[in-house]
Amino acid sequence: MSTWSPTSWKTKPITQDVAYEDPKELEDVVTALSRLPPLVTSWEVERLRELLAEAQQGRRFLLQGGDCAESLFDCRPDIITNRQKIILQMSLVLIHGGHRPVIRVGRIAGQYAKPRSKPTEVRGGVELPSYFGDLVNRPEFTPEARRADPRLMLACYHHAAMTLNFVRSLSDGGFADVHHPEYWDLSFFRNAAVPSELREEYEQTTRKLGEALRFMEALGERKVAELTRVDSFTSHEGLNLHYESAQTRQVPWRKGWYDLTTHLPWIGERTRAPDGAHLEFFRGIRNPVGVKLGPSVSPENAVRLAEQLNPDNEPGKLVFITRMGAQRVQDALPPVVEALRGAGRLVLWVCDPMHGNTVSTSSGIKTRSFNDVLREVESSFDVHERLGSYLGGVHFELTGEDVTECVGGAVGITEQDLERNYATLCDPRLNYRQALEMSFHIARRMSRLPRVPRL
Ligand code: PEP
Ligand code: CO
């Protein structure tokens, strides 16, 4: 393979490229970014790799979640706290049901760039560039807002730093109520539409979880603190390679290059061309790397991606995030899993049940149904169980807010409800209650997994 450098991606064809108008303005921003301190550190990245390697052995489970598109406006204490809280609550439910520790990774502090299916958008006969995320332009439909502005990369870097600073300093104390599941807002399970056996199961799980946490508390503060310590692992789609490569550097005493904008960058479904710029950039860094795989991926292509991104087949390096859709997963996933196994390639299998299940309502609103999302997770568990592989994680678009973007769940959101609080800048997210309910379902499915030896 040819020599790699943080900018060798510029020699390759690029998809979803951003049309910046002024090269000098872009260069100045990239230079400024490259001089600023990193957002994460190489030892955190290496630590995450160790944890992911253990997850590949079936000893841990990954919970990845957050907004589809993070926004600068939502860099607010209540929104950040609520999102951390729902991820923490979900993880406790999963630890309880799955009998293994959970690695929590937010889609946060950098999830500002969005791939779009169309480069422009037409409204009322006016055509403007699409909104590509706050890293690139602004959502308002005006020519000024939609201009690709490189200075937004600096604004996003600053907001990522503020988000991360707040997330890191949210101490155990800030989440004391999380230790008491009986205080979680679970009233929606009492909805008449929830079958009584399910309701009883939720109540029983909550009670048992509360007892387990109290028991641990009685044994010593440290244990509960360990269980509920808010890991500050971050992830985002590594779409804008100017931003990623500006913060990619070597560090003293370690070999290789680190992309220090985030711990776990991933390559999106639309940018994983084997000869493309994104593959070129991500093959050169030490970070663990995720790759989204939709139903169009061929088994050969998936093996090739693994070979390119992880030529030495190192553990903890590669996370394959499958997003086949509830309808397709049973037929599209098995050949890919079998091909990787046949080639002896190490990956962590993670299910993203959101992106293959987006639909439009009759009035044109993008939504996802709770049942489809759940069905894809459960089918993915089934496929991996049948093939003797391990589904080692789940990836959700979710928020800690009471939005109405996805339909269904015990809380019973209907198509009519979508207009009430549809706040996402891009794809529909599970709200607080839907996300928590989802975790109970996953925990129940995980309780069937074989027990693993203690770490
Ligand atoms: C996303 O995760 O928001 C996304 C765009 O996903 P995908 O690349 O799988 O379509
Ligand atoms: Co999305």
Short mmCIF file of C-alpha atoms and ligand atoms in Angstrom, two decimals:
data_model
loop_
_atom_site.label_atom_id
_atom_site.label_comp_id
_atom_site.label_asym_id
_atom_site.label_seq_id
_atom_site.Cartn_x
_atom_site.Cartn_y
_atom_site.Cartn_z
CA MET A 1 0.00 0.00 0.00
CA SER A 2 1.15 3.53 -0.70
CA THR A 3 2.47 5.73 2.08
CA TRP A 4 -0.08 7.30 4.34
CA SER A 5 -0.13 10.81 5.76
CA PRO A 6 -2.91 12.78 7.49
CA THR A 7 -3.55 14.46 4.14
CA SER A 8 -3.00 11.57 1.70
CA TRP A 9 -6.81 11.31 1.45
CA LYS A 10 -6.66 14.40 -0.77
CA THR A 11 -5.28 12.26 -3.61
CA LYS A 12 -8.36 10.00 -3.62
CA PRO A 13 -11.87 10.48 -4.99
CA ILE A 14 -14.14 11.88 -2.30
CA THR A 15 -17.88 11.56 -1.83
CA GLN A 16 -20.00 14.06 0.09
CA ASP A 17 -17.30 16.68 -0.43
CA VAL A 18 -17.95 20.19 0.82
CA ALA A 19 -17.72 23.01 -1.70
CA TYR A 20 -15.81 25.65 0.25
CA GLU A 21 -15.53 28.80 -1.85
CA ASP A 22 -12.33 30.29 -0.53
CA PRO A 23 -9.29 27.94 -0.28
CA LYS A 24 -7.32 30.48 1.76
CA GLU A 25 -10.09 30.80 4.34
CA LEU A 26 -10.25 27.00 4.58
CA GLU A 27 -6.48 26.70 4.97
CA ASP A 28 -6.40 29.31 7.74
CA VAL A 29 -9.07 27.43 9.68
CA VAL A 30 -7.29 24.09 9.27
CA THR A 31 -4.04 25.67 10.49
CA ALA A 32 -5.80 27.19 13.50
CA LEU A 33 -7.45 23.85 14.33
CA SER A 34 -4.20 21.97 14.08
CA ARG A 35 -2.61 24.26 16.70
CA LEU A 36 -5.39 23.85 19.27
CA PRO A 37 -5.21 21.19 22.00
CA PRO A 38 -6.75 17.80 21.26
CA LEU A 39 -10.31 17.07 22.40
CA VAL A 40 -9.42 13.56 23.59
CA THR A 41 -6.14 11.86 24.46
CA SER A 42 -4.25 8.93 23.00
CA TRP A 43 -4.42 6.97 26.27
CA GLU A 44 -8.21 7.24 26.32
CA VAL A 45 -8.25 6.00 22.73
CA GLU A 46 -6.02 3.05 23.66
CA ARG A 47 -8.22 2.31 26.69
CA LEU A 48 -11.30 2.21 24.47
CA ARG A 49 -9.50 -0.19 22.14
CA GLU A 50 -8.86 -2.53 25.07
CA LEU A 51 -12.51 -2.40 26.08
CA LEU A 52 -13.66 -3.03 22.52
CA ALA A 53 -11.28 -5.99 22.28
CA GLU A 54 -12.99 -7.46 25.36
CA ALA A 55 -16.36 -6.81 23.79
CA GLN A 56 -15.22 -8.76 20.72
CA GLN A 57 -14.67 -11.71 23.05
CA GLY A 58 -18.23 -11.40 24.33
CA ARG A 59 -17.12 -9.95 27.66
CA ARG A 60 -18.57 -6.48 27.27
CA PHE A 61 -21.41 -4.78 25.41
CA LEU A 62 -21.29 -1.43 23.61
CA LEU A 63 -24.08 1.12 23.96
CA GLN A 64 -23.62 3.97 21.50
CA GLY A 65 -26.18 6.74 21.25
CA GLY A 66 -27.05 10.37 20.80
CA ASP A 67 -28.41 12.84 18.28
CA CYS A 68 -28.50 12.23 14.56
CA ALA A 69 -27.17 15.77 14.10
CA GLU A 70 -25.80 17.56 17.13
CA SER A 71 -26.41 21.29 17.03
CA LEU A 72 -24.50 24.25 18.40
CA PHE A 73 -27.76 25.62 19.81
CA ASP A 74 -28.30 22.41 21.82
CA CYS A 75 -24.97 22.75 23.63
CA ARG A 76 -26.94 23.39 26.82
CA PRO A 77 -26.62 21.93 30.32
CA ASP A 78 -30.11 20.44 30.54
CA ILE A 79 -29.92 18.76 27.14
CA ILE A 80 -26.44 17.36 27.77
CA THR A 81 -27.36 16.16 31.27
CA ASN A 82 -30.56 14.48 30.10
CA ARG A 83 -28.74 12.70 27.29
CA GLN A 84 -26.01 11.42 29.59
CA LYS A 85 -28.65 10.32 32.04
CA ILE A 86 -30.68 8.26 29.58
CA ILE A 87 -27.52 6.56 28.30
CA LEU A 88 -26.55 5.76 31.88
CA GLN A 89 -30.00 4.44 32.77
CA MET A 90 -30.14 2.29 29.63
CA SER A 91 -26.70 0.90 30.41
CA LEU A 92 -27.74 -0.11 33.94
CA VAL A 93 -30.73 -2.00 32.53
CA LEU A 94 -28.45 -3.71 29.99
CA ILE A 95 -25.83 -4.64 32.61
CA HIS A 96 -28.60 -6.13 34.71
CA GLY A 97 -30.12 -8.20 31.92
CA GLY A 98 -26.95 -8.97 29.97
CA HIS A 99 -24.67 -9.80 32.92
CA ARG A 100 -21.73 -7.98 31.44
CA PRO A 101 -20.27 -4.48 31.72
CA VAL A 102 -21.41 -1.88 29.21
CA ILE A 103 -19.11 0.51 27.33
CA ARG A 104 -20.99 3.79 26.95
CA VAL A 105 -20.15 5.89 23.92
CA GLY A 106 -22.05 9.06 23.05
CA ARG A 107 -22.72 10.39 19.58
CA ILE A 108 -21.57 13.65 21.10
CA ALA A 109 -18.99 16.43 21.07
CA GLY A 110 -18.50 16.29 17.31
CA GLN A 111 -21.56 14.77 15.62
CA TYR A 112 -21.94 17.95 13.59
CA ALA A 113 -21.46 16.80 9.98
CA LYS A 114 -24.21 15.15 7.95
CA PRO A 115 -24.11 13.34 4.63
CA ARG A 116 -27.09 14.19 2.43
CA SER A 117 -28.74 12.27 -0.36
CA LYS A 118 -29.19 15.46 -2.41
CA PRO A 119 -26.65 18.30 -2.62
CA THR A 120 -29.39 20.94 -2.96
CA GLU A 121 -32.84 21.55 -1.58
CA VAL A 122 -35.74 23.27 -3.34
CA ARG A 123 -38.38 25.22 -1.41
CA GLY A 124 -41.03 27.33 -3.14
CA GLY A 125 -39.08 27.27 -6.39
CA VAL A 126 -35.84 28.41 -4.69
CA GLU A 127 -32.84 26.09 -4.83
CA LEU A 128 -30.11 26.29 -2.17
CA PRO A 129 -27.40 23.93 -0.93
CA SER A 130 -28.72 21.28 1.47
CA TYR A 131 -27.99 21.58 5.17
CA PHE A 132 -24.85 19.49 5.83
CA GLY A 133 -24.73 19.87 9.60
CA ASP A 134 -23.52 22.72 11.80
CA LEU A 135 -19.89 21.86 10.95
CA VAL A 136 -20.53 23.03 7.38
CA ASN A 137 -23.52 25.39 7.16
CA ARG A 138 -26.68 26.41 9.00
CA PRO A 139 -30.19 24.95 8.82
CA GLU A 140 -32.05 28.19 8.01
CA PHE A 141 -33.17 28.32 4.38
CA THR A 142 -31.30 31.43 3.27
CA PRO A 143 -28.34 31.77 0.89
CA GLU A 144 -26.12 33.14 3.72
CA ALA A 145 -27.00 30.31 6.12
CA ARG A 146 -26.49 27.61 3.53
CA ARG A 147 -23.07 28.84 2.39
CA ALA A 148 -20.33 26.38 3.42
CA ASP A 149 -18.43 28.36 6.05
CA PRO A 150 -15.07 26.89 7.19
CA ARG A 151 -15.15 29.00 10.37
CA LEU A 152 -17.97 26.79 11.59
CA MET A 153 -15.33 24.08 12.09
CA LEU A 154 -13.77 26.25 14.77
CA ALA A 155 -17.16 26.99 16.33
CA CYS A 156 -17.90 23.24 16.42
CA TYR A 157 -14.50 22.47 17.91
CA HIS A 158 -15.21 24.97 20.70
CA HIS A 159 -18.68 23.59 21.34
CA ALA A 160 -17.33 20.03 21.33
CA ALA A 161 -14.77 21.10 23.94
CA MET A 162 -17.45 22.72 26.11
CA THR A 163 -19.72 19.69 25.80
CA LEU A 164 -16.93 17.32 26.70
CA ASN A 165 -15.81 19.48 29.59
CA PHE A 166 -19.30 19.41 31.06
CA VAL A 167 -19.77 15.69 30.42
CA ARG A 168 -16.44 14.90 32.04
CA SER A 169 -17.22 16.93 35.12
CA LEU A 170 -20.71 15.56 35.69
CA SER A 171 -19.75 13.59 38.74
CA ASP A 172 -21.47 10.55 40.22
CA GLY A 173 -23.24 12.95 42.56
CA GLY A 174 -24.88 14.71 39.64
CA PHE A 175 -26.61 11.49 38.76
CA ALA A 176 -27.46 10.32 42.28
CA ASP A 177 -31.08 9.70 41.31
CA VAL A 178 -29.92 7.24 38.66
CA HIS A 179 -28.96 4.90 41.52
CA HIS A 180 -32.64 4.60 42.41
CA PRO A 181 -34.59 3.10 39.54
CA GLU A 182 -37.76 3.43 41.60
CA TYR A 183 -37.50 7.18 40.98
CA TRP A 184 -37.01 6.87 37.23
CA ASP A 185 -39.91 8.17 35.23
CA LEU A 186 -41.46 4.84 34.33
CA SER A 187 -45.09 5.84 34.64
CA PHE A 188 -45.66 5.24 30.93
CA PHE A 189 -45.38 1.52 31.51
CA ARG A 190 -48.74 1.82 33.27
CA ASN A 191 -50.37 2.80 29.98
CA ALA A 192 -53.36 0.55 29.38
CA ALA A 193 -51.96 -0.44 25.99
CA VAL A 194 -49.01 -2.22 27.66
CA PRO A 195 -49.87 -5.89 28.22
CA SER A 196 -50.00 -6.70 31.93
CA GLU A 197 -47.29 -9.40 31.78
CA LEU A 198 -44.90 -6.89 30.24
CA ARG A 199 -45.79 -4.31 32.82
CA GLU A 200 -45.08 -6.78 35.59
CA GLU A 201 -41.78 -7.67 34.03
CA TYR A 202 -40.69 -4.03 33.85
CA GLU A 203 -41.69 -3.52 37.45
CA GLN A 204 -39.86 -6.63 38.55
CA THR A 205 -36.70 -5.68 36.66
CA THR A 206 -36.80 -2.18 38.11
CA ARG A 207 -37.24 -3.58 41.61
CA LYS A 208 -34.40 -6.07 41.19
CA LEU A 209 -32.14 -3.43 39.70
CA GLY A 210 -32.88 -1.14 42.66
CA GLU A 211 -32.13 -3.96 45.09
CA ALA A 212 -28.87 -4.81 43.33
CA LEU A 213 -27.72 -1.19 43.40
CA ARG A 214 -28.69 -0.81 47.07
CA PHE A 215 -26.85 -4.04 47.85
CA MET A 216 -23.75 -2.73 46.13
CA GLU A 217 -24.10 0.55 47.93
CA ALA A 218 -24.17 -1.35 51.22
CA LEU A 219 -20.96 -3.14 50.22
CA GLY A 220 -19.17 0.10 49.59
CA GLU A 221 -19.60 3.32 47.69
CA ARG A 222 -16.83 2.50 45.26
CA LYS A 223 -18.66 -0.31 43.53
CA VAL A 224 -21.74 1.70 42.63
CA ALA A 225 -19.56 4.60 41.66
CA GLU A 226 -17.68 2.29 39.30
CA LEU A 227 -20.87 0.99 37.80
CA THR A 228 -22.37 4.40 37.24
CA ARG A 229 -19.25 6.41 36.55
CA VAL A 230 -19.93 8.42 33.47
CA ASP A 231 -17.37 7.31 30.92
CA SER A 232 -16.69 10.13 28.59
CA PHE A 233 -16.17 8.19 25.40
CA THR A 234 -17.26 10.11 22.34
CA SER A 235 -17.93 9.22 18.73
CA HIS A 236 -19.06 10.88 15.54
CA GLU A 237 -19.18 10.27 11.83
CA GLY A 238 -15.78 11.23 10.45
CA LEU A 239 -17.26 12.89 7.42
CA ASN A 240 -15.40 16.15 7.06
CA LEU A 241 -11.80 15.13 6.54
CA HIS A 242 -10.49 18.70 6.82
CA TYR A 243 -11.72 18.75 10.42
CA GLU A 244 -10.50 15.22 11.23
CA SER A 245 -7.07 15.55 9.67
CA ALA A 246 -6.41 18.97 11.24
CA GLN A 247 -6.55 17.33 14.67
CA THR A 248 -4.62 14.19 13.70
CA ARG A 249 -1.20 14.01 15.26
CA GLN A 250 1.59 11.94 16.71
CA VAL A 251 2.09 11.94 20.46
CA PRO A 252 5.24 11.41 22.51
CA TRP A 253 6.09 7.81 23.44
CA ARG A 254 3.56 6.20 21.14
CA LYS A 255 3.75 4.92 17.63
CA GLY A 256 1.30 5.97 14.97
CA TRP A 257 -1.18 8.77 14.42
CA TYR A 258 -4.25 9.63 16.46
CA ASP A 259 -7.36 11.46 15.34
CA LEU A 260 -7.92 13.41 18.53
CA THR A 261 -11.30 14.96 17.69
CA THR A 262 -12.97 11.87 19.14
CA HIS A 263 -12.34 8.39 20.52
CA LEU A 264 -14.36 6.42 18.01
CA PRO A 265 -14.89 7.96 14.58
CA TRP A 266 -16.98 6.04 12.10
CA ILE A 267 -17.27 5.92 8.32
CA GLY A 268 -20.83 6.38 7.09
CA GLU A 269 -22.77 4.20 4.70
CA ARG A 270 -22.35 6.75 1.91
CA THR A 271 -18.59 7.25 2.21
CA ARG A 272 -17.19 3.74 2.56
CA ALA A 273 -16.04 3.30 -1.07
CA PRO A 274 -12.95 1.04 -0.96
CA ASP A 275 -10.86 3.39 -3.11
CA GLY A 276 -12.21 6.58 -1.66
CA ALA A 277 -10.78 9.35 0.49
CA HIS A 278 -12.48 8.25 3.71
CA LEU A 279 -10.99 4.76 3.58
CA GLU A 280 -7.61 6.28 2.88
CA PHE A 281 -7.78 8.60 5.88
CA PHE A 282 -9.14 6.09 8.38
CA ARG A 283 -6.71 3.31 7.47
CA GLY A 284 -3.86 5.40 8.88
CA ILE A 285 -5.00 6.18 12.42
CA ARG A 286 -4.68 4.26 15.70
CA ASN A 287 -8.26 5.00 16.86
CA PRO A 288 -10.79 2.25 16.76
CA VAL A 289 -12.90 2.87 13.66
CA GLY A 290 -16.55 2.12 13.01
CA VAL A 291 -18.02 1.38 9.58
CA LYS A 292 -21.72 1.51 8.80
CA LEU A 293 -22.89 -1.37 6.64
CA GLY A 294 -26.23 -1.17 4.86
CA PRO A 295 -27.96 -3.95 2.90
CA SER A 296 -26.11 -3.08 -0.31
CA VAL A 297 -22.72 -4.15 1.08
CA SER A 298 -21.41 -7.34 -0.51
CA PRO A 299 -19.63 -9.92 1.64
CA GLU A 300 -16.45 -9.43 -0.44
CA ASN A 301 -16.65 -5.69 0.04
CA ALA A 302 -17.04 -6.09 3.80
CA VAL A 303 -13.96 -8.34 3.97
CA ARG A 304 -12.00 -5.86 1.89
CA LEU A 305 -12.95 -3.02 4.23
CA ALA A 306 -11.69 -5.06 7.18
CA GLU A 307 -8.41 -5.82 5.40
CA GLN A 308 -7.85 -2.20 4.44
CA LEU A 309 -8.73 -0.69 7.80
CA ASN A 310 -7.07 -3.33 9.95
CA PRO A 311 -4.39 -5.10 7.90
CA ASP A 312 -2.77 -6.70 10.98
CA ASN A 313 -6.13 -7.91 12.31
CA GLU A 314 -5.58 -6.21 15.67
CA PRO A 315 -8.22 -6.73 18.36
CA GLY A 316 -10.36 -3.76 19.40
CA LYS A 317 -9.71 -1.88 16.17
CA LEU A 318 -12.78 -2.38 14.01
CA VAL A 319 -16.46 -1.94 14.77
CA PHE A 320 -18.92 -3.00 12.07
CA ILE A 321 -22.22 -1.23 12.61
CA THR A 322 -24.88 -2.98 10.56
CA ARG A 323 -28.04 -1.08 9.59
CA MET A 324 -29.89 -3.42 7.29
CA GLY A 325 -33.50 -2.57 8.14
CA ALA A 326 -35.96 -4.85 9.92
CA GLN A 327 -37.16 -6.27 6.59
CA ARG A 328 -33.71 -7.09 5.25
CA VAL A 329 -31.62 -8.09 8.22
CA GLN A 330 -32.48 -11.80 8.15
CA ASP A 331 -31.21 -12.19 4.59
CA ALA A 332 -28.59 -9.43 4.30
CA LEU A 333 -26.66 -9.91 7.55
CA PRO A 334 -25.74 -13.64 7.55
CA PRO A 335 -23.57 -13.66 4.38
CA VAL A 336 -21.59 -10.68 5.66
CA VAL A 337 -21.00 -12.24 9.09
CA GLU A 338 -20.03 -15.55 7.50
CA ALA A 339 -17.61 -13.92 5.05
CA LEU A 340 -15.79 -12.09 7.83
CA ARG A 341 -15.54 -15.25 9.86
CA GLY A 342 -14.38 -17.22 6.83
CA ALA A 343 -11.63 -14.67 6.26
CA GLY A 344 -10.61 -14.87 9.93
CA ARG A 345 -11.25 -11.15 10.45
CA LEU A 346 -11.80 -9.69 13.91
CA VAL A 347 -14.61 -7.14 14.23
CA LEU A 348 -17.08 -6.06 16.88
CA TRP A 349 -20.61 -6.48 15.54
CA VAL A 350 -22.97 -3.68 16.48
CA CYS A 351 -26.57 -3.18 15.36
CA ASP A 352 -27.82 0.28 14.34
CA PRO A 353 -31.56 -0.37 14.07
CA MET A 354 -32.37 3.23 13.13
CA HIS A 355 -31.01 3.97 9.67
CA GLY A 356 -32.53 1.06 7.78
CA ASN A 357 -35.98 1.82 9.18
CA THR A 358 -36.70 5.41 8.22
CA VAL A 359 -40.10 5.94 6.58
CA SER A 360 -42.21 8.92 5.54
CA THR A 361 -45.74 9.49 6.78
CA SER A 362 -48.51 10.36 4.32
CA SER A 363 -47.89 14.02 5.14
CA GLY A 364 -44.18 13.64 4.37
CA ILE A 365 -42.70 13.57 7.89
CA LYS A 366 -39.64 11.35 8.38
CA THR A 367 -40.21 8.86 11.18
CA ARG A 368 -39.31 5.39 12.47
CA SER A 369 -41.51 2.93 14.24
CA PHE A 370 -40.50 1.61 17.63
CA ASN A 371 -41.53 -1.87 16.54
CA ASP A 372 -39.33 -1.87 13.42
CA VAL A 373 -36.38 -0.65 15.46
CA LEU A 374 -36.92 -3.34 18.07
CA ARG A 375 -37.46 -5.98 15.41
CA GLU A 376 -34.12 -5.24 13.77
CA VAL A 377 -32.28 -5.51 17.10
CA GLU A 378 -33.99 -8.79 17.96
CA SER A 379 -33.42 -10.24 14.48
CA SER A 380 -29.75 -9.25 14.67
CA PHE A 381 -29.43 -11.11 17.98
CA ASP A 382 -31.12 -14.11 16.32
CA VAL A 383 -28.80 -14.06 13.29
CA HIS A 384 -25.66 -13.86 15.44
CA GLU A 385 -26.93 -16.56 17.77
CA ARG A 386 -27.65 -18.87 14.84
CA LEU A 387 -24.22 -18.29 13.33
CA GLY A 388 -22.36 -18.62 16.62
CA SER A 389 -21.10 -15.02 16.53
CA TYR A 390 -21.68 -12.31 19.13
CA LEU A 391 -23.74 -9.18 18.74
CA GLY A 392 -21.60 -6.93 20.89
CA GLY A 393 -23.46 -3.65 20.85
CA VAL A 394 -26.28 -1.38 19.77
CA HIS A 395 -26.26 2.09 18.21
CA PHE A 396 -29.22 4.46 18.64
CA GLU A 397 -30.32 7.91 17.68
CA LEU A 398 -31.87 9.11 20.90
CA THR A 399 -32.35 12.10 23.14
CA GLY A 400 -33.13 12.61 26.80
CA GLU A 401 -35.91 15.05 25.82
CA ASP A 402 -39.62 14.44 25.45
CA VAL A 403 -39.67 14.73 21.65
CA THR A 404 -42.19 13.13 19.30
CA GLU A 405 -40.17 11.92 16.33
CA CYS A 406 -40.51 8.11 16.30
CA VAL A 407 -43.93 6.46 16.48
CA GLY A 408 -44.94 3.69 18.87
CA GLY A 409 -43.62 2.36 22.14
CA ALA A 410 -45.60 1.99 25.37
CA VAL A 411 -45.98 5.75 25.44
CA GLY A 412 -48.06 5.29 22.27
CA ILE A 413 -46.85 8.07 19.95
CA THR A 414 -49.03 8.24 16.85
CA GLU A 415 -48.49 9.93 13.49
CA GLN A 416 -50.68 12.81 14.69
CA ASP A 417 -48.39 13.31 17.70
CA LEU A 418 -45.33 13.87 15.49
CA GLU A 419 -46.17 17.52 15.02
CA ARG A 420 -46.20 18.18 18.78
CA ASN A 421 -42.45 18.23 19.40
CA TYR A 422 -40.53 17.26 16.29
CA ALA A 423 -37.19 18.89 17.06
CA THR A 424 -34.50 16.92 15.23
CA LEU A 425 -32.35 18.67 12.65
CA CYS A 426 -32.01 15.46 10.69
CA ASP A 427 -33.27 11.92 11.51
CA PRO A 428 -35.99 11.04 14.05
CA ARG A 429 -34.70 10.00 17.50
CA LEU A 430 -36.13 7.82 20.24
CA ASN A 431 -37.27 10.01 23.11
CA TYR A 432 -36.41 9.41 26.76
CA ARG A 433 -39.24 6.95 27.39
CA GLN A 434 -38.89 5.06 24.14
CA ALA A 435 -35.14 4.69 24.70
CA LEU A 436 -35.61 3.39 28.22
CA GLU A 437 -38.31 0.96 27.12
CA MET A 438 -36.02 -0.23 24.31
CA SER A 439 -33.31 -1.00 26.85
CA PHE A 440 -35.71 -3.24 28.82
CA HIS A 441 -36.48 -5.22 25.66
CA ILE A 442 -32.80 -5.58 24.78
CA ALA A 443 -31.92 -6.61 28.33
CA ARG A 444 -34.56 -9.31 28.16
CA ARG A 445 -33.08 -10.61 24.91
CA MET A 446 -29.56 -10.40 26.32
CA SER A 447 -30.47 -12.49 29.34
CA ARG A 448 -30.47 -15.46 26.92
CA LEU A 449 -26.82 -14.89 26.02
CA PRO A 450 -24.34 -17.36 27.47
CA ARG A 451 -22.77 -16.15 30.71
CA VAL A 452 -19.17 -15.09 30.31
CA PRO A 453 -16.28 -15.63 32.69
CA ARG A 454 -15.54 -12.65 34.94
CA LEU A 455 -13.06 -10.11 33.65
C1 PEP B 1 -26.07 8.50 10.81
O1 PEP B 1 -25.57 7.69 11.62
O2 PEP B 1 -26.66 9.54 11.16
C2 PEP B 1 -26.04 8.16 9.36
C3 PEP B 1 -26.13 9.08 8.43
O3 PEP B 1 -25.96 6.84 9.17
P1 PEP B 1 -25.65 5.99 7.84
O4 PEP B 1 -24.29 6.39 7.37
O5 PEP B 1 -25.68 4.58 8.36
O6 PEP B 1 -26.74 6.26 6.86
CO CO B 2 -29.03 9.68 11.33
#
